[in-house]
Amino acid sequence: MRFLFAILFSISLFLSCGREKPADIEARVVEARALVREFGGTLKPILVSHFKQDGPVAAIEVCSKSAPEIAQNISNKSGWDVKRVSHKPRNGQSGRADEWELGVLQRFIDARKAGADVDTLEHYEVLSMEDGSRTFRYMKPQKTLKLCTACHGTSIDPAVSAKLLERYPNDVARGFKEGDVRGAFSLKMRLN
Ligand code: HEC
């Protein structure tokens, strides 16, 4: 019996050694926040300037091209997997949230319903897989601004709507109101 306890104790010690210390997690959170700021801070000025100069129809092209490029560049240089996802995606491939992301998006939506400002929310977690691997995951919601409603709102200009449907025939990223959770930045980093 004592032997069994000794074994169990060693196993639990081994497992807890494999876990990250709070300071390591905090460091990941700081990194993730900075990458989100970089992503948003690169994409938004591009979107805004094209929107103002050339109008929303032309800005669709920019959004389609620039957003995935920026996500890829930031992923490549940082070693994180960085993307934008939604519970109502426009891009049915890269924009579709997985099961975990859908659960977190729902938390954000519930918090918003309860009166929270979407900009103050975030969520992170270390997920352990059956094969023993662990992944740090971070999500930060994206709030629907007035500008966003031109392409994601309830009454989209017919020319904009037609252009969107031409490129995204299964587009469901519509019907959002100012302040709503439009989607989220989602970041992953494997820890072992
Ligand atoms: C000019 C039109 C336009 C505007 C304005 C616009 N978007 Fe989008 N949005 C798009 C297009 C097009 C895509 C699909 C991009 C792709 O193929 O990766 C998209 C995709 C997204 C996605 C990725 C998930 C998905 O649905 O595929 C998020 C999140 C998003 N937009 C948030 C926003 C937010 C927040 C704003 C306002 C700050 C905004 N968008 C403004 C056109 C627009």
CSV table of N, CA and C in Angstrom, one decimal, residues 1 17 26 33 36 58 64 72 74 76 86 95 106 114 140 142 144 151 153 162 182 191:
chain,number,residue,atom,x,y,z
A,1,MET,N,0.8,-1.2,0.0
A,1,MET,CA,0.0,0.0,0.0
A,1,MET,C,0.9,1.3,0.0
A,17,CYS,N,5.0,18.7,-12.6
A,17,CYS,CA,6.2,19.4,-13.2
A,17,CYS,C,5.9,19.7,-14.7
A,26,GLU,N,1.3,33.8,-17.6
A,26,GLU,CA,1.2,35.3,-17.7
A,26,GLU,C,2.0,35.8,-18.9
A,33,ARG,N,-1.6,39.1,-26.3
A,33,ARG,CA,-2.2,40.4,-26.3
A,33,ARG,C,-1.5,41.3,-27.3
A,36,VAL,N,-2.3,40.3,-30.9
A,36,VAL,CA,-3.7,40.8,-31.3
A,36,VAL,C,-3.6,42.3,-31.6
A,58,ALA,N,-14.8,48.3,-53.1
A,58,ALA,CA,-13.4,48.0,-53.4
A,58,ALA,C,-12.7,47.5,-52.1
A,64,SER,N,-10.4,40.8,-48.1
A,64,SER,CA,-10.2,39.4,-48.5
A,64,SER,C,-8.7,39.0,-48.6
A,72,GLN,N,-1.1,35.4,-41.6
A,72,GLN,CA,0.0,34.5,-42.0
A,72,GLN,C,1.4,35.1,-41.6
A,74,ILE,N,2.1,37.3,-39.3
A,74,ILE,CA,2.3,37.3,-37.8
A,74,ILE,C,2.5,35.9,-37.3
A,76,ASN,N,3.9,33.4,-39.0
A,76,ASN,CA,5.3,33.0,-39.4
A,76,ASN,C,6.4,33.6,-38.5
A,86,SER,N,-15.2,33.3,-36.4
A,86,SER,CA,-16.5,33.8,-36.0
A,86,SER,C,-17.5,32.6,-35.9
A,95,GLY,N,-12.4,31.3,-41.6
A,95,GLY,CA,-13.1,32.1,-40.6
A,95,GLY,C,-14.0,31.2,-39.6
A,106,GLN,N,-19.4,32.0,-27.4
A,106,GLN,CA,-20.7,32.1,-26.7
A,106,GLN,C,-20.6,32.8,-25.3
A,114,ALA,N,-25.1,40.4,-20.8
A,114,ALA,CA,-25.1,40.8,-19.4
A,114,ALA,C,-24.6,42.2,-19.1
A,140,LYS,N,-9.6,36.9,-28.1
A,140,LYS,CA,-10.0,38.3,-27.8
A,140,LYS,C,-11.1,38.6,-28.8
A,142,GLN,N,-13.8,40.6,-31.2
A,142,GLN,CA,-13.8,41.8,-32.0
A,142,GLN,C,-15.2,42.4,-32.0
A,144,THR,N,-18.2,44.9,-33.0
A,144,THR,CA,-18.7,45.5,-34.3
A,144,THR,C,-18.8,47.0,-34.1
A,151,CYS,N,-20.5,46.2,-44.0
A,151,CYS,CA,-20.3,44.9,-44.7
A,151,CYS,C,-20.8,43.7,-43.8
A,153,GLY,N,-23.5,44.4,-41.3
A,153,GLY,CA,-24.7,44.9,-40.6
A,153,GLY,C,-26.0,44.3,-41.0
A,162,ALA,N,-24.1,42.3,-53.1
A,162,ALA,CA,-23.9,41.5,-54.3
A,162,ALA,C,-22.5,41.0,-54.5
A,182,ARG,N,-18.5,40.4,-33.1
A,182,ARG,CA,-18.5,40.0,-34.5
A,182,ARG,C,-17.8,38.7,-34.7
A,191,LEU,N,2.6,23.8,-26.3
A,191,LEU,CA,3.5,24.0,-25.1
A,191,LEU,C,4.6,22.8,-25.0
